């Protein structure tokens, strides 16, 4: 089977029939209870694809970055400044 | 990838092994190293037509009659002949190989231009899904047209521009859209951008971006018109508002000051256009957000915004492209640059505009390093290949090909000034729709060729007498095939300037080269194919 991996619910795998008929023992998996709730997904979470392509996403990201960095831009006052090339994590 | 260069060995290998995930097209493309258009028929007899291009799926060859009135569509077939003798491989081709009709079958001729109009020979857009073609006819251009009815000064006027939607299968004209007394840049489809079923047409004269949808039934439907108004109901709202009545006294004095003295004049709108307002407020808010201190903020605003306010307010839309179904990349510049051929000396700006929320997302000058970095990394996404267009998804650009990127970096290092290089690269934005040929022979990972003499970009080039070599990438220094435009022995007259254009079939090993001199001499048409 899946080795001795634990499961959150002891009733999981109760309908499992092993291929090897000699080993007909039905195993109830070891149960565990997590001691924290950091990994629980939020109850209203919906996972879906990103509608915007990567180029448009970068445009939005740049716009947000400019809103956030209010301090750094005052060092270079002219509007035609050669802006620093941002580093990307790809 | 294949272990051998031999085509039979490659076919056997293809039978037993599957390519790495996501690389099936690239693997299949490697067969183009073996199958090349190595044979040329020089100066073939062909009808007196103007060649436009092959459609992107390779089904049709689009040509126009010499008088710019008719559309003639051909189906590319292949030369076929039979030979009764036994070892035929070394025989010469039969004389009918020299004829255009052996390679192409005429499907139909359709008259698009009525009297007084001419078809724009550089304009053709294709929707692959429905096999619709979009063509443009126009009357003559009028320079120095008066700026009436909301038009801006300095842009010429064309009495009538008609866009025709033609079903290429049988040549039926499904729909038309007419623009009167307007100016749309038709050369190389610059003023029109097609994305899936959406068309953006830039009216330079009235500073509007018309968004049209091409329905499957073949109808052109207006979606919205951006420029003066942003949302569909802005006009209704403004008209119903009591504050919108124009002031006739102010207009009359304004006109007399300008020396214009026409009695009939439409009242000028008291507000700047909707898109311009969005742009100015975006610039304002960007500068406002930079500083926290009110005094410094006001100083910044005065220096960066109010000082340049009239320049910003006078910006005109030059060109537009779709980035996706909701976002437009709009190029702004001064009025003079709108119709000029060489826009290097004119300042230009780029804005990303969301059509649905009517917001400007970002604004860059044409020397912005940030925008250049995005262009270098994500050039493919500027080409906006939609899911319907299979072949256009595999263009070889510097964003997806290491050789093209090396070439770009090499040019960048050789450039004398980096801001000038950035401006030159960004001058290609927004890109011309469907201007790149999807032919695998332009794939940089398969072949190396001189980009100055030939490239996937669809435009005329200066012609040389030497053949253009396509050298294999994987087997360095092995010449795979040559494309030689012009007559076989070279032209006798080396002084006249000759220009060449190349039409590569997207799938078959077939290419047409057309060499023309600038005078009205007949063009020399060569056909290059795999014998």
PDB file of C-alpha atoms in Angstrom, chain B residues 106-379:
ATOM      1  CA  UNK B 106      -6.280  30.921 -59.404  1.00  0.00           C
ATOM      2  CA  UNK B 107      -9.338  30.708 -57.218  1.00  0.00           C
ATOM      3  CA  UNK B 108     -11.140  33.932 -58.071  1.00  0.00           C
ATOM      4  CA  UNK B 109     -10.832  37.638 -58.799  1.00  0.00           C
ATOM      5  CA  UNK B 110     -12.868  40.137 -56.852  1.00  0.00           C
ATOM      6  CA  UNK B 111     -13.116  43.848 -57.573  1.00  0.00           C
ATOM      7  CA  UNK B 112     -12.724  45.704 -54.311  1.00  0.00           C
ATOM      8  CA  UNK B 113     -12.074  49.267 -55.420  1.00  0.00           C
ATOM      9  CA  UNK B 114     -14.673  51.257 -57.284  1.00  0.00           C
ATOM     10  CA  UNK B 115     -13.652  54.134 -59.524  1.00  0.00           C
ATOM     11  CA  UNK B 116     -11.555  56.731 -57.798  1.00  0.00           C
ATOM     12  CA  UNK B 117     -10.426  54.262 -55.177  1.00  0.00           C
ATOM     13  CA  UNK B 118      -7.343  52.150 -55.001  1.00  0.00           C
ATOM     14  CA  UNK B 119      -6.583  49.075 -52.966  1.00  0.00           C
ATOM     15  CA  UNK B 120      -3.835  49.655 -50.458  1.00  0.00           C
ATOM     16  CA  UNK B 121      -1.332  47.070 -51.633  1.00  0.00           C
ATOM     17  CA  UNK B 122       0.452  46.853 -48.270  1.00  0.00           C
ATOM     18  CA  UNK B 123      -2.652  46.132 -46.253  1.00  0.00           C
ATOM     19  CA  UNK B 124      -3.861  42.623 -45.503  1.00  0.00           C
ATOM     20  CA  UNK B 125      -4.989  41.027 -42.272  1.00  0.00           C
ATOM     21  CA  UNK B 126      -6.125  37.441 -41.860  1.00  0.00           C
ATOM     22  CA  UNK B 127      -8.290  35.676 -39.325  1.00  0.00           C
ATOM     23  CA  UNK B 128      -7.225  32.058 -39.344  1.00  0.00           C
ATOM     24  CA  UNK B 129     -10.279  30.683 -37.589  1.00  0.00           C
ATOM     25  CA  UNK B 130     -12.819  31.715 -40.202  1.00  0.00           C
ATOM     26  CA  UNK B 131     -10.423  32.307 -43.094  1.00  0.00           C
ATOM     27  CA  UNK B 132     -11.529  35.911 -43.442  1.00  0.00           C
ATOM     28  CA  UNK B 133      -9.283  38.506 -45.045  1.00  0.00           C
ATOM     29  CA  UNK B 134      -9.419  42.217 -44.353  1.00  0.00           C
ATOM     30  CA  UNK B 135      -8.476  44.602 -47.123  1.00  0.00           C
ATOM     31  CA  UNK B 136      -8.516  48.372 -47.427  1.00  0.00           C
ATOM     32  CA  UNK B 137      -9.362  50.689 -50.280  1.00  0.00           C
ATOM     33  CA  UNK B 138      -9.028  54.420 -50.193  1.00  0.00           C
ATOM     34  CA  UNK B 139      -9.361  57.521 -52.307  1.00  0.00           C
ATOM     35  CA  UNK B 140      -6.571  60.032 -52.734  1.00  0.00           C
ATOM     36  CA  UNK B 141      -5.017  61.806 -49.803  1.00  0.00           C
ATOM     37  CA  UNK B 142      -5.700  65.501 -49.277  1.00  0.00           C
ATOM     38  CA  UNK B 143      -2.937  67.355 -47.531  1.00  0.00           C
ATOM     39  CA  UNK B 144      -3.636  70.576 -45.671  1.00  0.00           C
ATOM     40  CA  UNK B 145      -7.169  69.602 -44.996  1.00  0.00           C
ATOM     41  CA  UNK B 146      -8.950  72.043 -42.705  1.00  0.00           C
ATOM     42  CA  UNK B 147      -9.482  70.831 -39.184  1.00  0.00           C
ATOM     43  CA  UNK B 148     -13.258  70.672 -38.986  1.00  0.00           C
ATOM     44  CA  UNK B 149     -15.638  68.508 -37.057  1.00  0.00           C
ATOM     45  CA  UNK B 150     -13.304  67.571 -34.250  1.00  0.00           C
ATOM     46  CA  UNK B 151     -10.353  66.810 -36.470  1.00  0.00           C
ATOM     47  CA  UNK B 152      -6.926  67.909 -35.360  1.00  0.00           C
ATOM     48  CA  UNK B 153      -4.768  70.226 -37.378  1.00  0.00           C
ATOM     49  CA  UNK B 154      -1.798  68.852 -39.234  1.00  0.00           C
ATOM     50  CA  UNK B 155      -3.142  65.453 -40.196  1.00  0.00           C
ATOM     51  CA  UNK B 156      -4.130  64.940 -43.853  1.00  0.00           C
ATOM     52  CA  UNK B 157      -7.536  63.688 -44.814  1.00  0.00           C
ATOM     53  CA  UNK B 158      -8.741  60.898 -47.074  1.00  0.00           C
ATOM     54  CA  UNK B 159     -12.224  61.280 -48.444  1.00  0.00           C
ATOM     55  CA  UNK B 160     -13.189  57.648 -48.116  1.00  0.00           C
ATOM     56  CA  UNK B 161     -11.462  54.657 -46.562  1.00  0.00           C
ATOM     57  CA  UNK B 162     -13.244  51.344 -46.778  1.00  0.00           C
ATOM     58  CA  UNK B 163     -12.312  48.143 -44.982  1.00  0.00           C
ATOM     59  CA  UNK B 164     -13.605  45.029 -46.701  1.00  0.00           C
ATOM     60  CA  UNK B 165     -14.117  41.720 -44.931  1.00  0.00           C
ATOM     61  CA  UNK B 166     -13.768  38.973 -47.518  1.00  0.00           C
ATOM     62  CA  UNK B 167     -14.304  35.250 -47.051  1.00  0.00           C
ATOM     63  CA  UNK B 168     -11.227  33.899 -48.750  1.00  0.00           C
ATOM     64  CA  UNK B 169     -12.712  30.495 -49.442  1.00  0.00           C
ATOM     65  CA  UNK B 170     -14.886  31.879 -52.197  1.00  0.00           C
ATOM     66  CA  UNK B 171     -14.208  35.605 -52.420  1.00  0.00           C
ATOM     67  CA  UNK B 172     -17.536  36.817 -51.070  1.00  0.00           C
ATOM     68  CA  UNK B 173     -17.381  40.280 -49.533  1.00  0.00           C
ATOM     69  CA  UNK B 174     -19.128  39.786 -46.216  1.00  0.00           C
ATOM     70  CA  UNK B 175     -19.057  43.264 -44.754  1.00  0.00           C
ATOM     71  CA  UNK B 176     -17.563  46.707 -45.130  1.00  0.00           C
ATOM     72  CA  UNK B 177     -16.771  49.562 -42.847  1.00  0.00           C
ATOM     73  CA  UNK B 178     -16.384  53.060 -44.273  1.00  0.00           C
ATOM     74  CA  UNK B 179     -14.573  55.998 -42.732  1.00  0.00           C
ATOM     75  CA  UNK B 180     -15.156  59.365 -44.392  1.00  0.00           C
ATOM     76  CA  UNK B 181     -12.841  62.356 -44.297  1.00  0.00           C
ATOM     77  CA  UNK B 182     -10.554  60.531 -41.971  1.00  0.00           C
ATOM     78  CA  UNK B 183      -6.955  59.438 -41.905  1.00  0.00           C
ATOM     79  CA  UNK B 184      -5.914  55.935 -41.009  1.00  0.00           C
ATOM     80  CA  UNK B 185      -2.363  54.761 -41.543  1.00  0.00           C
ATOM     81  CA  UNK B 186      -2.837  51.894 -43.963  1.00  0.00           C
ATOM     82  CA  UNK B 187       0.746  51.245 -45.032  1.00  0.00           C
ATOM     83  CA  UNK B 188       1.900  47.904 -43.625  1.00  0.00           C
ATOM     84  CA  UNK B 189      -1.334  47.723 -41.644  1.00  0.00           C
ATOM     85  CA  UNK B 190       0.089  50.224 -39.168  1.00  0.00           C
ATOM     86  CA  UNK B 191      -3.178  51.834 -38.208  1.00  0.00           C
ATOM     87  CA  UNK B 192      -5.085  48.611 -37.634  1.00  0.00           C
ATOM     88  CA  UNK B 193      -4.406  45.799 -35.181  1.00  0.00           C
ATOM     89  CA  UNK B 194      -6.146  42.458 -35.210  1.00  0.00           C
ATOM     90  CA  UNK B 195      -6.311  40.247 -32.122  1.00  0.00           C
ATOM     91  CA  UNK B 196      -8.470  37.163 -32.455  1.00  0.00           C
ATOM     92  CA  UNK B 197     -11.781  38.624 -33.504  1.00  0.00           C
ATOM     93  CA  UNK B 198     -11.134  42.172 -32.286  1.00  0.00           C
ATOM     94  CA  UNK B 199      -9.916  44.906 -34.563  1.00  0.00           C
ATOM     95  CA  UNK B 200      -8.524  48.226 -33.363  1.00  0.00           C
ATOM     96  CA  UNK B 201      -8.553  50.982 -35.979  1.00  0.00           C
ATOM     97  CA  UNK B 202      -6.774  54.220 -35.158  1.00  0.00           C
ATOM     98  CA  UNK B 203      -8.322  57.316 -36.637  1.00  0.00           C
ATOM     99  CA  UNK B 204      -5.422  59.745 -36.501  1.00  0.00           C
ATOM    100  CA  UNK B 205      -7.518  62.621 -37.705  1.00  0.00           C
ATOM    101  CA  UNK B 206     -10.205  62.376 -35.089  1.00  0.00           C
ATOM    102  CA  UNK B 207      -7.972  60.789 -32.458  1.00  0.00           C
ATOM    103  CA  UNK B 208     -10.189  57.826 -31.827  1.00  0.00           C
ATOM    104  CA  UNK B 209      -9.521  54.132 -31.456  1.00  0.00           C
ATOM    105  CA  UNK B 210     -12.407  52.211 -32.961  1.00  0.00           C
ATOM    106  CA  UNK B 211     -12.760  48.688 -31.611  1.00  0.00           C
ATOM    107  CA  UNK B 212     -14.690  46.366 -33.906  1.00  0.00           C
ATOM    108  CA  UNK B 213     -15.531  42.716 -33.533  1.00  0.00           C
ATOM    109  CA  UNK B 214     -15.578  40.256 -36.420  1.00  0.00           C
ATOM    110  CA  UNK B 215     -18.417  37.869 -35.830  1.00  0.00           C
ATOM    111  CA  UNK B 216     -18.359  34.317 -37.154  1.00  0.00           C
ATOM    112  CA  UNK B 217     -21.249  35.237 -39.426  1.00  0.00           C
ATOM    113  CA  UNK B 218     -18.984  37.734 -41.144  1.00  0.00           C
ATOM    114  CA  UNK B 219     -20.377  40.940 -39.713  1.00  0.00           C
ATOM    115  CA  UNK B 220     -18.271  43.787 -38.408  1.00  0.00           C
ATOM    116  CA  UNK B 221     -19.778  45.027 -35.178  1.00  0.00           C
ATOM    117  CA  UNK B 222     -18.802  48.219 -33.366  1.00  0.00           C
ATOM    118  CA  UNK B 223     -17.732  47.511 -29.822  1.00  0.00           C
ATOM    119  CA  UNK B 224     -16.573  50.882 -28.599  1.00  0.00           C
ATOM    120  CA  UNK B 225     -14.803  54.039 -29.643  1.00  0.00           C
ATOM    121  CA  UNK B 226     -12.052  55.287 -27.341  1.00  0.00           C
ATOM    122  CA  UNK B 227     -10.674  58.781 -27.469  1.00  0.00           C
ATOM    123  CA  UNK B 228     -13.216  61.411 -26.819  1.00  0.00           C
ATOM    124  CA  UNK B 229     -15.160  59.041 -24.619  1.00  0.00           C
ATOM    125  CA  UNK B 230     -13.896  56.065 -22.671  1.00  0.00           C
ATOM    126  CA  UNK B 231     -17.012  54.210 -21.656  1.00  0.00           C
ATOM    127  CA  UNK B 232     -19.879  53.454 -23.964  1.00  0.00           C
ATOM    128  CA  UNK B 233     -22.289  55.689 -22.087  1.00  0.00           C
ATOM    129  CA  UNK B 234     -20.003  58.673 -21.521  1.00  0.00           C
ATOM    130  CA  UNK B 235     -21.474  60.569 -24.445  1.00  0.00           C
ATOM    131  CA  UNK B 236     -24.991  60.073 -23.187  1.00  0.00           C
ATOM    132  CA  UNK B 237     -24.016  61.239 -19.735  1.00  0.00           C
ATOM    133  CA  UNK B 238     -22.243  64.361 -20.987  1.00  0.00           C
ATOM    134  CA  UNK B 239     -25.015  65.302 -23.365  1.00  0.00           C
ATOM    135  CA  UNK B 240     -27.612  65.037 -20.677  1.00  0.00           C
ATOM    136  CA  UNK B 241     -25.573  67.113 -18.277  1.00  0.00           C
ATOM    137  CA  UNK B 242     -26.429  70.840 -18.275  1.00  0.00           C
ATOM    138  CA  UNK B 243     -22.820  71.899 -17.791  1.00  0.00           C
ATOM    139  CA  UNK B 244     -21.825  70.643 -21.156  1.00  0.00           C
ATOM    140  CA  UNK B 245     -23.189  73.503 -23.291  1.00  0.00           C
ATOM    141  CA  UNK B 246     -20.294  74.971 -25.291  1.00  0.00           C
ATOM    142  CA  UNK B 247     -19.574  78.690 -25.166  1.00  0.00           C
ATOM    143  CA  UNK B 248     -19.988  80.114 -28.702  1.00  0.00           C
ATOM    144  CA  UNK B 249     -18.394  83.530 -27.932  1.00  0.00           C
ATOM    145  CA  UNK B 250     -15.235  81.962 -26.699  1.00  0.00           C
ATOM    146  CA  UNK B 251     -15.000  79.808 -29.795  1.00  0.00           C
ATOM    147  CA  UNK B 252     -15.447  82.707 -32.172  1.00  0.00           C
ATOM    148  CA  UNK B 253     -12.674  84.787 -30.653  1.00  0.00           C
ATOM    149  CA  UNK B 254     -10.429  81.759 -30.593  1.00  0.00           C
ATOM    150  CA  UNK B 255     -11.006  81.184 -34.274  1.00  0.00           C
ATOM    151  CA  UNK B 256     -10.440  84.793 -35.235  1.00  0.00           C
ATOM    152  CA  UNK B 257      -7.154  84.758 -33.355  1.00  0.00           C
ATOM    153  CA  UNK B 258      -6.054  81.772 -35.395  1.00  0.00           C
ATOM    154  CA  UNK B 259      -6.942  83.516 -38.574  1.00  0.00           C
ATOM    155  CA  UNK B 260      -9.671  81.048 -39.388  1.00  0.00           C
ATOM    156  CA  UNK B 261     -12.764  82.653 -40.684  1.00  0.00           C
ATOM    157  CA  UNK B 262     -15.317  80.021 -41.491  1.00  0.00           C
ATOM    158  CA  UNK B 263     -18.876  80.801 -40.556  1.00  0.00           C
ATOM    159  CA  UNK B 264     -19.874  77.232 -40.069  1.00  0.00           C
ATOM    160  CA  UNK B 265     -17.937  75.730 -37.237  1.00  0.00           C
ATOM    161  CA  UNK B 266     -18.842  73.015 -34.821  1.00  0.00           C
ATOM    162  CA  UNK B 267     -18.515  74.186 -31.251  1.00  0.00           C
ATOM    163  CA  UNK B 268     -15.353  72.879 -29.647  1.00  0.00           C
ATOM    164  CA  UNK B 269     -15.843  70.611 -26.703  1.00  0.00           C
ATOM    165  CA  UNK B 270     -14.981  72.413 -23.489  1.00  0.00           C
ATOM    166  CA  UNK B 271     -13.367  69.306 -22.032  1.00  0.00           C
ATOM    167  CA  UNK B 272     -10.306  67.430 -23.087  1.00  0.00           C
ATOM    168  CA  UNK B 273     -11.133  64.017 -24.506  1.00  0.00           C
ATOM    169  CA  UNK B 274     -11.771  61.161 -22.094  1.00  0.00           C
ATOM    170  CA  UNK B 275      -8.599  59.273 -22.846  1.00  0.00           C
ATOM    171  CA  UNK B 276      -6.488  62.407 -22.546  1.00  0.00           C
ATOM    172  CA  UNK B 277      -8.058  63.134 -19.174  1.00  0.00           C
ATOM    173  CA  UNK B 278      -7.240  59.637 -17.976  1.00  0.00           C
ATOM    174  CA  UNK B 279      -3.668  60.092 -19.123  1.00  0.00           C
ATOM    175  CA  UNK B 280      -3.140  63.499 -17.546  1.00  0.00           C
ATOM    176  CA  UNK B 281      -4.658  62.436 -14.252  1.00  0.00           C
ATOM    177  CA  UNK B 282      -2.465  59.318 -14.224  1.00  0.00           C
ATOM    178  CA  UNK B 283       0.655  61.428 -14.720  1.00  0.00           C
ATOM    179  CA  UNK B 284      -0.550  63.857 -12.055  1.00  0.00           C
ATOM    180  CA  UNK B 285      -1.286  61.147  -9.509  1.00  0.00           C
ATOM    181  CA  UNK B 286       2.053  59.479 -10.174  1.00  0.00           C
ATOM    182  CA  UNK B 287       3.933  62.666  -9.394  1.00  0.00           C
ATOM    183  CA  UNK B 288       1.638  63.416  -6.427  1.00  0.00           C
ATOM    184  CA  UNK B 289       2.376  60.041  -4.866  1.00  0.00           C
ATOM    185  CA  UNK B 290       6.113  60.489  -5.089  1.00  0.00           C
ATOM    186  CA  UNK B 291       6.355  63.034  -2.293  1.00  0.00           C
ATOM    187  CA  UNK B 292       4.823  63.184   1.167  1.00  0.00           C
ATOM    188  CA  UNK B 293       5.762  66.719   2.069  1.00  0.00           C
ATOM    189  CA  UNK B 294       3.147  69.139   0.603  1.00  0.00           C
ATOM    190  CA  UNK B 295       5.665  71.845  -0.293  1.00  0.00           C
ATOM    191  CA  UNK B 296       8.066  69.476  -2.034  1.00  0.00           C
ATOM    192  CA  UNK B 297       5.107  67.853  -3.714  1.00  0.00           C
ATOM    193  CA  UNK B 298       3.945  71.146  -5.159  1.00  0.00           C
ATOM    194  CA  UNK B 299       7.468  71.920  -6.359  1.00  0.00           C
ATOM    195  CA  UNK B 300       7.639  68.555  -8.077  1.00  0.00           C
ATOM    196  CA  UNK B 301       4.256  69.043  -9.659  1.00  0.00           C
ATOM    197  CA  UNK B 302       5.181  72.458 -10.970  1.00  0.00           C
ATOM    198  CA  UNK B 303       8.446  71.226 -12.453  1.00  0.00           C
ATOM    199  CA  UNK B 304       7.326  67.891 -13.850  1.00  0.00           C
ATOM    200  CA  UNK B 305       3.685  68.375 -14.642  1.00  0.00           C
ATOM    201  CA  UNK B 306       2.499  71.957 -14.962  1.00  0.00           C
ATOM    202  CA  UNK B 307       5.594  73.080 -16.807  1.00  0.00           C
ATOM    203  CA  UNK B 308       4.978  70.380 -19.437  1.00  0.00           C
ATOM    204  CA  UNK B 309       1.196  70.477 -19.211  1.00  0.00           C
ATOM    205  CA  UNK B 310       0.556  71.810 -22.687  1.00  0.00           C
ATOM    206  CA  UNK B 311       2.961  69.288 -24.196  1.00  0.00           C
ATOM    207  CA  UNK B 312       1.130  66.475 -22.474  1.00  0.00           C
ATOM    208  CA  UNK B 313      -2.255  67.869 -23.441  1.00  0.00           C
ATOM    209  CA  UNK B 314      -1.163  68.164 -27.068  1.00  0.00           C
ATOM    210  CA  UNK B 315      -0.061  64.551 -27.340  1.00  0.00           C
ATOM    211  CA  UNK B 316      -1.813  62.615 -30.066  1.00  0.00           C
ATOM    212  CA  UNK B 317      -2.370  58.899 -30.490  1.00  0.00           C
ATOM    213  CA  UNK B 318       0.003  57.510 -33.117  1.00  0.00           C
ATOM    214  CA  UNK B 319      -0.410  53.798 -32.979  1.00  0.00           C
ATOM    215  CA  UNK B 320      -2.134  51.103 -30.977  1.00  0.00           C
ATOM    216  CA  UNK B 321      -1.843  47.375 -30.370  1.00  0.00           C
ATOM    217  CA  UNK B 322      -3.654  44.844 -28.235  1.00  0.00           C
ATOM    218  CA  UNK B 323      -1.714  43.233 -25.400  1.00  0.00           C
ATOM    219  CA  UNK B 324      -4.679  41.020 -24.601  1.00  0.00           C
ATOM    220  CA  UNK B 325      -8.426  41.330 -24.997  1.00  0.00           C
ATOM    221  CA  UNK B 326      -8.699  44.130 -22.464  1.00  0.00           C
ATOM    222  CA  UNK B 327      -5.392  45.949 -22.612  1.00  0.00           C
ATOM    223  CA  UNK B 328      -4.097  48.280 -25.289  1.00  0.00           C
ATOM    224  CA  UNK B 329      -0.579  49.594 -25.733  1.00  0.00           C
ATOM    225  CA  UNK B 330      -0.960  53.118 -27.087  1.00  0.00           C
ATOM    226  CA  UNK B 331       1.860  55.167 -28.520  1.00  0.00           C
ATOM    227  CA  UNK B 332       1.536  58.917 -28.100  1.00  0.00           C
ATOM    228  CA  UNK B 333       3.567  61.637 -29.735  1.00  0.00           C
ATOM    229  CA  UNK B 334       3.440  65.081 -31.214  1.00  0.00           C
ATOM    230  CA  UNK B 335       1.221  65.916 -34.161  1.00  0.00           C
ATOM    231  CA  UNK B 336       4.149  66.180 -36.590  1.00  0.00           C
ATOM    232  CA  UNK B 337       5.287  62.675 -35.901  1.00  0.00           C
ATOM    233  CA  UNK B 338       1.920  61.096 -36.549  1.00  0.00           C
ATOM    234  CA  UNK B 339       2.339  60.943 -40.285  1.00  0.00           C
ATOM    235  CA  UNK B 340       6.092  61.263 -40.551  1.00  0.00           C
ATOM    236  CA  UNK B 341       8.006  58.235 -41.782  1.00  0.00           C
ATOM    237  CA  UNK B 342      10.984  58.733 -39.566  1.00  0.00           C
ATOM    238  CA  UNK B 343       9.907  59.308 -36.018  1.00  0.00           C
ATOM    239  CA  UNK B 344      13.330  59.128 -34.394  1.00  0.00           C
ATOM    240  CA  UNK B 345      13.560  62.788 -33.561  1.00  0.00           C
ATOM    241  CA  UNK B 346      10.066  63.125 -32.206  1.00  0.00           C
ATOM    242  CA  UNK B 347       9.448  62.425 -28.530  1.00  0.00           C
ATOM    243  CA  UNK B 348       7.132  59.522 -27.978  1.00  0.00           C
ATOM    244  CA  UNK B 349       5.378  57.954 -25.023  1.00  0.00           C
ATOM    245  CA  UNK B 350       3.769  54.615 -24.357  1.00  0.00           C
ATOM    246  CA  UNK B 351       0.721  54.006 -22.224  1.00  0.00           C
ATOM    247  CA  UNK B 352      -0.964  50.762 -21.222  1.00  0.00           C
ATOM    248  CA  UNK B 353      -4.726  51.228 -21.112  1.00  0.00           C
ATOM    249  CA  UNK B 354      -7.336  48.842 -19.770  1.00  0.00           C
ATOM    250  CA  UNK B 355     -10.428  49.124 -21.960  1.00  0.00           C
ATOM    251  CA  UNK B 356     -12.755  47.550 -19.421  1.00  0.00           C
ATOM    252  CA  UNK B 357     -11.846  49.621 -16.378  1.00  0.00           C
ATOM    253  CA  UNK B 358     -10.850  52.617 -18.580  1.00  0.00           C
ATOM    254  CA  UNK B 359      -7.734  53.071 -16.487  1.00  0.00           C
ATOM    255  CA  UNK B 360      -4.236  53.868 -17.612  1.00  0.00           C
ATOM    256  CA  UNK B 361      -1.982  51.267 -16.011  1.00  0.00           C
ATOM    257  CA  UNK B 362       1.420  52.657 -16.884  1.00  0.00           C
ATOM    258  CA  UNK B 363       3.077  55.416 -18.846  1.00  0.00           C
ATOM    259  CA  UNK B 364       6.613  55.380 -20.190  1.00  0.00           C
ATOM    260  CA  UNK B 365       8.757  57.591 -22.316  1.00  0.00           C
ATOM    261  CA  UNK B 366      10.315  55.977 -25.383  1.00  0.00           C
ATOM    262  CA  UNK B 367      13.711  55.914 -23.708  1.00  0.00           C
ATOM    263  CA  UNK B 368      12.514  54.087 -20.585  1.00  0.00           C
ATOM    264  CA  UNK B 369      14.832  51.261 -19.550  1.00  0.00           C
ATOM    265  CA  UNK B 370      11.986  49.509 -17.755  1.00  0.00           C
ATOM    266  CA  UNK B 371       9.997  49.206 -20.925  1.00  0.00           C
ATOM    267  CA  UNK B 372      13.055  48.067 -22.850  1.00  0.00           C
ATOM    268  CA  UNK B 373      13.691  45.336 -20.289  1.00  0.00           C
ATOM    269  CA  UNK B 374      10.136  44.082 -20.722  1.00  0.00           C
ATOM    270  CA  UNK B 375      10.591  44.206 -24.486  1.00  0.00           C
ATOM    271  CA  UNK B 376      13.791  42.199 -24.260  1.00  0.00           C
ATOM    272  CA  UNK B 377      12.316  39.552 -21.971  1.00  0.00           C
ATOM    273  CA  UNK B 378       8.758  39.251 -23.248  1.00  0.00           C
ATOM    274  CA  UNK B 379       8.881  40.220 -26.908  1.00  0.00           C
TER     275      UNK B 379
END
